mmCIF file of C-alpha atoms and ligand atoms in Angstrom:
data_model
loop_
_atom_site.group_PDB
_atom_site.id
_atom_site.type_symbol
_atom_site.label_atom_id
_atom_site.label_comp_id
_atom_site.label_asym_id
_atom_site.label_seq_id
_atom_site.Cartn_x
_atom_site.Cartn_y
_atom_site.Cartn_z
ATOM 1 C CA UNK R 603 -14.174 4.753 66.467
ATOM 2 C CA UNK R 604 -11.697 5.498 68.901
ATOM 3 C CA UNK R 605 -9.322 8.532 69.088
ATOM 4 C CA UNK R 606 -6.203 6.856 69.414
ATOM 5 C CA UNK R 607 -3.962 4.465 67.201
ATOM 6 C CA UNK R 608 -0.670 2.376 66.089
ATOM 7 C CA UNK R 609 -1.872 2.804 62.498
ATOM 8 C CA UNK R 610 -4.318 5.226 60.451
ATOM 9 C CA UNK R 611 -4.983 4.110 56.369
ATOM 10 C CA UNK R 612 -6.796 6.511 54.695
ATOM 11 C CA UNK R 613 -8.340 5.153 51.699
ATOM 12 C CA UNK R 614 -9.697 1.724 51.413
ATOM 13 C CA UNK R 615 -8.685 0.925 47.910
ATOM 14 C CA UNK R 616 -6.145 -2.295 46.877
ATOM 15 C CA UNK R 617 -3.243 -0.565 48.849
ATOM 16 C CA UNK R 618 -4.807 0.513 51.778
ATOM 17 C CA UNK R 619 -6.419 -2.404 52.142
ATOM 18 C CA UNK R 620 -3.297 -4.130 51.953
ATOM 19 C CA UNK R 621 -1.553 -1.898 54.426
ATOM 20 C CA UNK R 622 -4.670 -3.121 56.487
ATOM 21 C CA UNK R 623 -3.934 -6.901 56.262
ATOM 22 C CA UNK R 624 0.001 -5.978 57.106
ATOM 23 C CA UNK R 625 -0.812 -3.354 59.889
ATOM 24 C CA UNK R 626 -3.270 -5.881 61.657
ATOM 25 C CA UNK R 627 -1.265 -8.909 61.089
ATOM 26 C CA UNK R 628 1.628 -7.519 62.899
ATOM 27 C CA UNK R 629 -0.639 -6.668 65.901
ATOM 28 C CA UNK R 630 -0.691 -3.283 65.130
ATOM 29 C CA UNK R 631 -3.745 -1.018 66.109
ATOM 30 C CA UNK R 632 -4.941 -0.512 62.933
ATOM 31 C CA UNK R 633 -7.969 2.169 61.502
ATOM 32 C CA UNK R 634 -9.054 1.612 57.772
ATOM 33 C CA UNK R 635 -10.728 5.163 56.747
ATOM 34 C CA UNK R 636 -12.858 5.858 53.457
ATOM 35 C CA UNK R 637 -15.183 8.535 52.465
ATOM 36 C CA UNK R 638 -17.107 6.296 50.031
ATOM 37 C CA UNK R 639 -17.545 2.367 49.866
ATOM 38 C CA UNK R 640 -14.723 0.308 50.235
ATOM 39 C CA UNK R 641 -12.821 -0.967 47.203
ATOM 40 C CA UNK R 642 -11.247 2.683 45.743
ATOM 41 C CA UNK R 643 -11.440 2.451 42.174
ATOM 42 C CA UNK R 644 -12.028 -1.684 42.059
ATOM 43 C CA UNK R 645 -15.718 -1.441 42.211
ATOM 44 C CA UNK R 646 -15.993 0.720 39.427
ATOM 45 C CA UNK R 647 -14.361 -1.360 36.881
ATOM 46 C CA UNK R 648 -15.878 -4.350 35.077
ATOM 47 C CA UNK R 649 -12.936 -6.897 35.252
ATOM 48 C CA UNK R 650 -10.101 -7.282 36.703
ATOM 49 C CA UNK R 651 -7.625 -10.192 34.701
ATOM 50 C CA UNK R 652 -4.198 -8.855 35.538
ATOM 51 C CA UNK R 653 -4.190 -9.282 39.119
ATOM 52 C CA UNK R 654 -1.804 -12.743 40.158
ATOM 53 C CA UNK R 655 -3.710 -15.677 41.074
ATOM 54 C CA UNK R 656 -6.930 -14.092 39.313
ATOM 55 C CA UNK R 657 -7.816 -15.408 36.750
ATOM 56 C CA UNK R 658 -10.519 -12.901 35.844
ATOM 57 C CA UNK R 659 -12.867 -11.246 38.615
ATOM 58 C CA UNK R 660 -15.384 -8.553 38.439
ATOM 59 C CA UNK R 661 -13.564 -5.747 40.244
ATOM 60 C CA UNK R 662 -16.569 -5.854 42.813
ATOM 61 C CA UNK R 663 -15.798 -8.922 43.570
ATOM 62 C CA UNK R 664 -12.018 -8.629 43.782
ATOM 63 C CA UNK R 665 -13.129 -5.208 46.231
ATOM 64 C CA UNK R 666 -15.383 -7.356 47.782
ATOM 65 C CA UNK R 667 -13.066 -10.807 49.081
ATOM 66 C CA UNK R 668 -10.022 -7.821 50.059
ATOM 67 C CA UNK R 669 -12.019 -5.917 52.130
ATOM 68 C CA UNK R 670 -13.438 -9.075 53.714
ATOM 69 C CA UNK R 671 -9.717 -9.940 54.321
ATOM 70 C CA UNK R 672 -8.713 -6.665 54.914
ATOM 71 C CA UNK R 673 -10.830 -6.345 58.593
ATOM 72 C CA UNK R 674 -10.158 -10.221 59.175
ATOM 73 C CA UNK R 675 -7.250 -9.677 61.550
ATOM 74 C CA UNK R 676 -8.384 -7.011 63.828
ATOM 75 C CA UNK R 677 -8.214 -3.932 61.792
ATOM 76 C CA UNK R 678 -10.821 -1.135 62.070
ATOM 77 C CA UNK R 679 -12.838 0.074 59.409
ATOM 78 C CA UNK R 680 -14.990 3.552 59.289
ATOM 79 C CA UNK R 681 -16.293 6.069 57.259
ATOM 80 C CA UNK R 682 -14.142 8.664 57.420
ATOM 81 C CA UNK R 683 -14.035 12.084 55.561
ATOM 82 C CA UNK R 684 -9.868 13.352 56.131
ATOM 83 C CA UNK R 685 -9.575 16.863 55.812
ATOM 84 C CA UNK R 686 -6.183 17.285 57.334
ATOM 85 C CA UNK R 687 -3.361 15.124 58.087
ATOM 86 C CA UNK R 688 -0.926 16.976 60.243
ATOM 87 C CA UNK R 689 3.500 16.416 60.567
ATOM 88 C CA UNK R 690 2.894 15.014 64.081
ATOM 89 C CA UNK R 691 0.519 12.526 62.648
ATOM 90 C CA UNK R 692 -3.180 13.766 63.673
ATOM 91 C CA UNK R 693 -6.075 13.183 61.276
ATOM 92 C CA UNK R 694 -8.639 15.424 61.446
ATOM 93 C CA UNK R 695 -12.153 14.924 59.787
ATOM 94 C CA UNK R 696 -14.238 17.200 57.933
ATOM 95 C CA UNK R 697 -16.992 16.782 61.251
ATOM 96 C CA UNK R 698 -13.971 17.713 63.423
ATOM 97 C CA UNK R 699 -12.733 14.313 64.921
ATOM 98 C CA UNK R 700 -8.969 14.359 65.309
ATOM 99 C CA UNK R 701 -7.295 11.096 65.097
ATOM 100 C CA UNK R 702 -3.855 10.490 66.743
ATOM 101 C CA UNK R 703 -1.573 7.746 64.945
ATOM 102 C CA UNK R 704 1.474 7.059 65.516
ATOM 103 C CA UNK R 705 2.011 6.050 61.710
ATOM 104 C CA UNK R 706 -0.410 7.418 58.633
ATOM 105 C CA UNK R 707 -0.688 5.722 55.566
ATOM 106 C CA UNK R 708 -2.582 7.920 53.038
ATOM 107 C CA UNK R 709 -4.025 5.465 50.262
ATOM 108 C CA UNK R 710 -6.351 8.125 48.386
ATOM 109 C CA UNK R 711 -5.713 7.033 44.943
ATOM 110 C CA UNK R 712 -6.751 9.634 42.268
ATOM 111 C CA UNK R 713 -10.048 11.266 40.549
ATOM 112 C CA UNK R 714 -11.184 11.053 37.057
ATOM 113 C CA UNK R 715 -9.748 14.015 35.314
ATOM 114 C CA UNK R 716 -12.663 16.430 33.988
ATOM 115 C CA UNK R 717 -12.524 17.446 29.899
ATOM 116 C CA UNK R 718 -13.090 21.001 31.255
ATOM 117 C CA UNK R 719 -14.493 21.895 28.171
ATOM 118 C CA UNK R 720 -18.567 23.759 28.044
ATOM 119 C CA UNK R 721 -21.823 21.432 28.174
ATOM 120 C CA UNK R 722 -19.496 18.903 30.339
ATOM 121 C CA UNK R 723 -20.110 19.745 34.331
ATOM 122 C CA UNK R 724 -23.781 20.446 33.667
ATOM 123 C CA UNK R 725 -24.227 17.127 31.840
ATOM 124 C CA UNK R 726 -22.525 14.865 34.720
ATOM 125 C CA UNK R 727 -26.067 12.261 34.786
ATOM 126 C CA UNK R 728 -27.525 13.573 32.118
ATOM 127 C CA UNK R 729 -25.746 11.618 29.761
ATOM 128 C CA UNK R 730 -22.091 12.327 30.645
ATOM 129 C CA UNK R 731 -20.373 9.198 32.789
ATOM 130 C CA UNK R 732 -17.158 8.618 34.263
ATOM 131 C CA UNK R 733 -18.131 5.274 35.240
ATOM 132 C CA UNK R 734 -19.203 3.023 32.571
ATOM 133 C CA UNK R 735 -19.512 -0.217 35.374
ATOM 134 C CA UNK R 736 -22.405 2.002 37.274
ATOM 135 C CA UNK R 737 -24.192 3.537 34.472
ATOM 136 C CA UNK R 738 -23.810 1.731 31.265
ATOM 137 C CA UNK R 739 -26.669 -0.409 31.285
ATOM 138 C CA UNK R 740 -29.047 3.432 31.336
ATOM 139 C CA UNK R 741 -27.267 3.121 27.328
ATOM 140 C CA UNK R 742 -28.546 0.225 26.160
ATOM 141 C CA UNK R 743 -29.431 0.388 22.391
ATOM 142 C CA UNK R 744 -27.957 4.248 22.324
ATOM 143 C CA UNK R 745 -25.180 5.558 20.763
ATOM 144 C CA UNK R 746 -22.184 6.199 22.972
ATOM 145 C CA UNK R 747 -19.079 8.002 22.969
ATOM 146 C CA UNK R 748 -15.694 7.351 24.357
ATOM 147 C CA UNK R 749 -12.975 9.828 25.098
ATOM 148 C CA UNK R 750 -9.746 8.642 25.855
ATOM 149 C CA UNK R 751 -7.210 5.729 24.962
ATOM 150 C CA UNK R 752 -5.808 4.743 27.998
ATOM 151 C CA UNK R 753 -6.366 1.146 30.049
ATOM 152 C CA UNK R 754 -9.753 2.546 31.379
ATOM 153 C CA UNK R 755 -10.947 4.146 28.383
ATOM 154 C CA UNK R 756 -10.635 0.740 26.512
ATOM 155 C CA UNK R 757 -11.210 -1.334 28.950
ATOM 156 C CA UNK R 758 -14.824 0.434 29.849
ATOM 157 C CA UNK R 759 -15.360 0.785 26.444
ATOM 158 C CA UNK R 760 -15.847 -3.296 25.376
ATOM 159 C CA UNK R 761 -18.300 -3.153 28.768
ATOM 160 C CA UNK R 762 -20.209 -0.643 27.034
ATOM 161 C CA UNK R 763 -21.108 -3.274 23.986
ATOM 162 C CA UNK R 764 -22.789 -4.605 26.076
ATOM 163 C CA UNK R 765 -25.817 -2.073 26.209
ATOM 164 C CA UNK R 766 -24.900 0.121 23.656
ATOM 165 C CA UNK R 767 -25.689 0.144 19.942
ATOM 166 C CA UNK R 768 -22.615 2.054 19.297
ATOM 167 C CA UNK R 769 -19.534 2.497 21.149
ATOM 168 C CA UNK R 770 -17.039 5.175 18.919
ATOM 169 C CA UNK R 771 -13.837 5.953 20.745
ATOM 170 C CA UNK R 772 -11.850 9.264 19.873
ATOM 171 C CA UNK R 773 -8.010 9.634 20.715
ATOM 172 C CA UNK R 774 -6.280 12.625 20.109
ATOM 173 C CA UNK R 775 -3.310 11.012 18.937
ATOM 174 C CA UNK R 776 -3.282 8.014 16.338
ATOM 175 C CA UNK R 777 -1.729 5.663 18.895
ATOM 176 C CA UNK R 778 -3.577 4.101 22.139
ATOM 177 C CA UNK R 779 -1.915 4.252 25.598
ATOM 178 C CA UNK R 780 -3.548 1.069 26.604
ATOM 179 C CA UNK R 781 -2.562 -2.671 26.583
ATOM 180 C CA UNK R 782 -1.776 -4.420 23.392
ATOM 181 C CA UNK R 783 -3.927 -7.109 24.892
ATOM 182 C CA UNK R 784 -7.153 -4.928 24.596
ATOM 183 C CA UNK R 785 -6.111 -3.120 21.768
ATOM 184 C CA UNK R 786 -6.429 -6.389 19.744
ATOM 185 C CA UNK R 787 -9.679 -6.865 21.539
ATOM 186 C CA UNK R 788 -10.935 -3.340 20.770
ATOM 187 C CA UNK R 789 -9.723 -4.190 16.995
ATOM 188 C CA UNK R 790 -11.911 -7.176 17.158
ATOM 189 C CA UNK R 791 -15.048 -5.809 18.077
ATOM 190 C CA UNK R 792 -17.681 -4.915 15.226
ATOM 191 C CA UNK R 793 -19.663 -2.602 17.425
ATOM 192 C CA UNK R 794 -16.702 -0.003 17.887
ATOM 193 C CA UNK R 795 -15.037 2.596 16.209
ATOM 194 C CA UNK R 796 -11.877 4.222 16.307
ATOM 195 C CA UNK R 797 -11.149 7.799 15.321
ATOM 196 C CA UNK R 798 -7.876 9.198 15.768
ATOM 197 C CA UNK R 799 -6.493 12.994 16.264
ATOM 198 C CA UNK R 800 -9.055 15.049 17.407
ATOM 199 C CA UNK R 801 -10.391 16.587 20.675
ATOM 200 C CA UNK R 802 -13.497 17.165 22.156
ATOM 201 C CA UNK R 803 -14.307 20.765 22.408
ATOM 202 C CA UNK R 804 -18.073 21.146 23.473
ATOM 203 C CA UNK R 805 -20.697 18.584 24.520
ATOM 204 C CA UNK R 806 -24.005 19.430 23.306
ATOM 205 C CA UNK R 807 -27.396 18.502 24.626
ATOM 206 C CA UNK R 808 -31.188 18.714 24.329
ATOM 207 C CA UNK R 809 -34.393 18.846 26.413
ATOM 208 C CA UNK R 810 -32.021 18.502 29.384
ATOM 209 C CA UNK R 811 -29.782 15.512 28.029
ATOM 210 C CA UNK R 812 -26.598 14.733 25.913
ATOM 211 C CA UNK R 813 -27.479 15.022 22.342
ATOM 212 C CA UNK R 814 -23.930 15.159 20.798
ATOM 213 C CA UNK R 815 -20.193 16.534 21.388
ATOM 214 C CA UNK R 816 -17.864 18.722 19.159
ATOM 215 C CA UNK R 817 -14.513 17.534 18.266
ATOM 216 C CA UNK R 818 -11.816 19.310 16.545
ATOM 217 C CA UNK R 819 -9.416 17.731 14.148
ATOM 218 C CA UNK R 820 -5.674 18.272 15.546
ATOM 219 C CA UNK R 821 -4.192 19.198 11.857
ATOM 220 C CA UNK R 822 -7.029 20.403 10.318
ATOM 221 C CA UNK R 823 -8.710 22.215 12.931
ATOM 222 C CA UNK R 824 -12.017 21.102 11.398
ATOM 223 C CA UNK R 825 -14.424 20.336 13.318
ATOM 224 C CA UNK R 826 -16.565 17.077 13.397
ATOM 225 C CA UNK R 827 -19.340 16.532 15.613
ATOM 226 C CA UNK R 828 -20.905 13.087 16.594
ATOM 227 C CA UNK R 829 -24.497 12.627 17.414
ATOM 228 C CA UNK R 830 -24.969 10.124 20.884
ATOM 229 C CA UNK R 831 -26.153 10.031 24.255
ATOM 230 C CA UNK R 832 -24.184 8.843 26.449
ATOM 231 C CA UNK R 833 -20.442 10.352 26.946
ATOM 232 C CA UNK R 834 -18.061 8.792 28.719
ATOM 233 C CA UNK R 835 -14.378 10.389 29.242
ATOM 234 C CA UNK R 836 -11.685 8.516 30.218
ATOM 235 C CA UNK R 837 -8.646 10.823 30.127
ATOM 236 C CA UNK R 838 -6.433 10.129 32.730
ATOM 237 C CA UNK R 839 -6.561 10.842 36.360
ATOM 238 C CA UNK R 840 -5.287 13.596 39.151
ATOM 239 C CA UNK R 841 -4.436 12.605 42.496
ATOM 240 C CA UNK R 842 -6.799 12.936 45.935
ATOM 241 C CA UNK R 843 -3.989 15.014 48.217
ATOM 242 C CA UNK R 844 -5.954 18.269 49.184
ATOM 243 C CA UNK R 845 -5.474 16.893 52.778
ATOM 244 C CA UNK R 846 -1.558 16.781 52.248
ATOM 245 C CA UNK R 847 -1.480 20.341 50.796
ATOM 246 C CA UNK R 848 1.019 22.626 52.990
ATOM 247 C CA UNK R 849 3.194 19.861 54.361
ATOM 248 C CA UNK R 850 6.183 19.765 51.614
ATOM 249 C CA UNK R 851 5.225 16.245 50.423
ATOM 250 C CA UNK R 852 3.708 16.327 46.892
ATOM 251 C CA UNK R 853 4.626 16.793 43.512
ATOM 252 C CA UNK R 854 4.274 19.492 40.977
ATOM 253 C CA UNK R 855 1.092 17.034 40.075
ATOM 254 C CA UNK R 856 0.230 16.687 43.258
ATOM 255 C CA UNK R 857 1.761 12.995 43.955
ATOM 256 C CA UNK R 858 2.696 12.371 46.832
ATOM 257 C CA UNK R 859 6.888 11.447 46.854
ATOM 258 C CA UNK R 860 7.865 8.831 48.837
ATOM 259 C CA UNK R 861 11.400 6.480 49.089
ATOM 260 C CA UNK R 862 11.711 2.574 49.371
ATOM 261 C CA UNK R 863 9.612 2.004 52.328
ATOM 262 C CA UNK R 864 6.922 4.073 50.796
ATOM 263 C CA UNK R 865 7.906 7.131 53.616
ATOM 264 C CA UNK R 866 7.617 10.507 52.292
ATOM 265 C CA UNK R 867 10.057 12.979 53.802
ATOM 266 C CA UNK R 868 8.155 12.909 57.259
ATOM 267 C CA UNK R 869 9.073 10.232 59.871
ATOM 268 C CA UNK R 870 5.729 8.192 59.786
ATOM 269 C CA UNK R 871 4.217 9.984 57.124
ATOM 270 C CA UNK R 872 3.102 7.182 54.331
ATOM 271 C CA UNK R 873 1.929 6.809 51.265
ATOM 272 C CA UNK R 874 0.891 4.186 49.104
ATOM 273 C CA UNK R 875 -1.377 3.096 45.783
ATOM 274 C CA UNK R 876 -2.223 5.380 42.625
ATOM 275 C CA UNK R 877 -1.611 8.099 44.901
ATOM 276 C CA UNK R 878 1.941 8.283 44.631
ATOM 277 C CA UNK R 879 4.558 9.643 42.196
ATOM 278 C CA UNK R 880 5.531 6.202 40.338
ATOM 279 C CA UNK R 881 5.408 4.751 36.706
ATOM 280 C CA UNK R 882 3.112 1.927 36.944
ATOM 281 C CA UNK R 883 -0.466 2.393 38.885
ATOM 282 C CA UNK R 884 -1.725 -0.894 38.947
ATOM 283 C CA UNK R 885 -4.048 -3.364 41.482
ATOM 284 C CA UNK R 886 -1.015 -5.081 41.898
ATOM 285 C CA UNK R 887 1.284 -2.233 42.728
ATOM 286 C CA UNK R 888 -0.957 -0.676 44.965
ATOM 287 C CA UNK R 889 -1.341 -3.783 46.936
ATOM 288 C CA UNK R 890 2.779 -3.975 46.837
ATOM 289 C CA UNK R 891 2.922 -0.198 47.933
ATOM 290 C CA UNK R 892 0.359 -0.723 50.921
ATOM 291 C CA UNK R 893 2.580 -3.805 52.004
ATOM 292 C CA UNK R 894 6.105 -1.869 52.197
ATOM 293 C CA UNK R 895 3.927 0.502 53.988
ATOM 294 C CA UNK R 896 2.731 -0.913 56.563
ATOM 295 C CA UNK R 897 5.424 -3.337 57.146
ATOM 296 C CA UNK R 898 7.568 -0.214 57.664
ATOM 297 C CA UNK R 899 5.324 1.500 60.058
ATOM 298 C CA UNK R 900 5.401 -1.603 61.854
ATOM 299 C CA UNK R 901 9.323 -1.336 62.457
ATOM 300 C CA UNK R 902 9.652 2.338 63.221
ATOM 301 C CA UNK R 903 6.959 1.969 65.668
ATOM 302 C CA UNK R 904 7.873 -1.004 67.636
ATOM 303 C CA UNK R 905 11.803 -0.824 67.348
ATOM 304 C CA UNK R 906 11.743 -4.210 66.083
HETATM 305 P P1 LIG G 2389 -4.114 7.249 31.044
HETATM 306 O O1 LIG G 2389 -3.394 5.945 30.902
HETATM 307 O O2 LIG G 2389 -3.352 8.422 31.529
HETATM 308 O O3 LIG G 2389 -4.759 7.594 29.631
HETATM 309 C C1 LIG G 2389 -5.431 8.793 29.423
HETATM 310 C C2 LIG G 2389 -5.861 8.899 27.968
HETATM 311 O O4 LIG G 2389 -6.613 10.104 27.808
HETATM 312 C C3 LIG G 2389 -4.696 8.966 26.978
HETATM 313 O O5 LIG G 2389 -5.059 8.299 25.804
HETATM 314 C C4 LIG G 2389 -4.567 10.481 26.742
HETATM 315 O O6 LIG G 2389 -4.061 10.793 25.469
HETATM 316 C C5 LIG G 2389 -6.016 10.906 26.793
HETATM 317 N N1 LIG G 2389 -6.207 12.308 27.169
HETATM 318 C C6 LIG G 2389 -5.668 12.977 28.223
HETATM 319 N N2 LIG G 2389 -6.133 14.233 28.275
HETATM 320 C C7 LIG G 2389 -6.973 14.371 27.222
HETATM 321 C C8 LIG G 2389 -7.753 15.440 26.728
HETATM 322 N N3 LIG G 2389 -7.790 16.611 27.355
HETATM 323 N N4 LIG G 2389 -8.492 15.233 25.623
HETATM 324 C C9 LIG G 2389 -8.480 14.037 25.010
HETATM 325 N N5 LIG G 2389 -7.774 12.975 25.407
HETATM 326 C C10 LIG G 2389 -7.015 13.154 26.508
HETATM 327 O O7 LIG G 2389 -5.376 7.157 32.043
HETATM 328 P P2 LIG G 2389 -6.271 5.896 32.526
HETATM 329 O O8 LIG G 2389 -6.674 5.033 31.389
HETATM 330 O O9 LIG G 2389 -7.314 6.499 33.397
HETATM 331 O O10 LIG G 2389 -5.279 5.063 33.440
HETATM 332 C C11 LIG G 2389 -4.689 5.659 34.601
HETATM 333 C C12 LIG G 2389 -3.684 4.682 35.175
HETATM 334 O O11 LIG G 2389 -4.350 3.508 35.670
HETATM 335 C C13 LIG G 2389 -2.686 4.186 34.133
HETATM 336 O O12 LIG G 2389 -1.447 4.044 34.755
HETATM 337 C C14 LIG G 2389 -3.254 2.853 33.709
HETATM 338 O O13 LIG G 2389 -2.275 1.946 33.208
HETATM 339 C C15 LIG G 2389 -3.873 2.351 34.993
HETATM 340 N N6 LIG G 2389 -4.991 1.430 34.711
HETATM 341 C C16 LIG G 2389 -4.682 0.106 34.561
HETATM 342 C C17 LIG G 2389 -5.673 -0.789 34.250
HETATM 343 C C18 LIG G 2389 -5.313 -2.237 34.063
HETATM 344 O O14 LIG G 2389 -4.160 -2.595 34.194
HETATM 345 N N7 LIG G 2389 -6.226 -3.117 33.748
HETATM 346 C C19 LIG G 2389 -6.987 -0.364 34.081
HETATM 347 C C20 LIG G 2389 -7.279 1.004 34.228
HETATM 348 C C21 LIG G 2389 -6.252 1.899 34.532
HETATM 349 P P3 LIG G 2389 -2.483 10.732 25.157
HETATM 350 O O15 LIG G 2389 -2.135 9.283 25.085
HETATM 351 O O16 LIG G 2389 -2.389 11.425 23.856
HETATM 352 O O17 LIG G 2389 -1.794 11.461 26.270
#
């Protein structure tokens, strides 16, 4: 890795990597940084059939063909841990490499939210999961429980039938968030259940391993707890922008606000993916974001 470039992406998710293929393509000197495997969130869900021009793809897959694409044309790729990005465009690592660009693109897409609620952090492996794709198959024949009613929750949850004996989902309203489209396929699946209106309170466990979880009924306040092993919560994500913190750019959520050209209020300064402040965080918009992105770098750095 060199010192000095047109273009820095952090994050090699769908938008970065598609702020790669533009950044590149235009001849720009392009750096593709992530602090895990390429892919972002892609490679930890089962399949992706919303994407144009796919019909249906594993998400590693999908991950797989865009990063192949994404380095194709010139562009850079390298582990990268970004503590800091600075105003005047320097990227410093957390080993103390500083990076000059003359155009950053952050890409860092968000983190599955915690439950925050006792028995959780000290059961992360022992039976609770935030990624049903990596560990579902340690579940098959158990009884597993879902937390959420979002696109992920009931999207992970029909992988989960897979392995497990039982997959029960709780919401804490009595109306999913997700898709109709896997609604009616949640609806049509004999090994899960549905309960509505209550939320989780305490996750129990035994002999060093997820043995139940507490829930609390929203109107009654009762509380019902379900026997299971596995737990998987799926409620909702916060965004990756500790390395943004100080410079005037994010939200009161911690997006990160950009205009049309996915600039935030510094010249240069980029942002694109799940990681900005925008209604609809999908493959397909994050590839879109990374696009405007880089093609927009592109012109403020050459004049053109
Ligand atoms: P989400 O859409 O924000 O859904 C979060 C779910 O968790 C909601 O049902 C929410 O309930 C519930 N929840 C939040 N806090 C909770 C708590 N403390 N206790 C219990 N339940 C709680 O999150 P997501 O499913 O992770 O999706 C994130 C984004 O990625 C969304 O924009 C989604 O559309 C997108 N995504 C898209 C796809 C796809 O297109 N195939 C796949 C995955 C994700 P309430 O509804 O009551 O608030």
């Amino acid at each position: 890795m060199e010192r000095q470039y047109d273009l820095v992406i952090i994050g090699a998710g769908p938008a970065g990597m598609a702020a790669s293929v533009y950044g590149s393509r235009a001849g720009l000197k392009t750096l593709l940084l992530d602090n895990g495997a390429p892919g972002g969130k892609l490679i930890k869900t089962h399949k992706i059939s919303n994407y144009p021009g796919v019909k249906e793809l594993s998400g590693v897959e999908l991950a797989t063909s865009m990063f192949e694409q994404s380095t194709s044309f010139g562009a850079e790729y390298a582990y990268g841990d970004v503590e800091k990005v600075d105003a005047d465009k320097k990227v410093t690592l957390s080993d103390g490499t500083i990076i000059e660009a003359k155009a950053v693109i952050v890409a860092t897409g968000t983190k599955e939210r915690l439950l925050k609620i006792p028995g959780e952090q000290e059961n992360i492996g022992r039976g609770v999961s935030f990624c049903a794709v990596c560990d579902g198959a340690f579940f098959k024949n158990k009884d597993v429980v879902v937390i959420g009613g979002g696109n992920s929750a009931l999207e992970e949850s029909l992988f989960l039938t897979q392995f497990a004996n039982k997959v029960t989902i709780v919401i804490r309203r009595d109306v999913f968030r997700a898709e109709k489209k896997i609604q009616e396929q949640i609806q049509a699946n004999d090994k899960i259940e549905v309960i509505v209106k209550h939320i989780p309170k305490e996750i129990l466990a035994e002999n060093g391993k997820v043995s139940g979880i507490v829930f609390e009924n929203v109107e009654t306040k009762e509380p019902m707890t379900l026997s299971c092993q596995g737990i998987f919560p799926y409620v909702g994500q916060d965004p990756n922008t500790v390395c943004l913190e100080g410079l005037g750019v994010l939200d009161d959520k911690g997006y990160v606000i950009v205009d049309d050209s996915c600039q935030t209020k510094i010249p240069g300064l980029y942002a694109a993916g799940d990681v900005i402040q925008k209604e609809l965080r999908q493959v397909v918009t994050a590839t879109n974001d990374g696009a405007i992105a880089a093609q927009h770098a592109f012109h403020q750095i050459t004049g053109i």
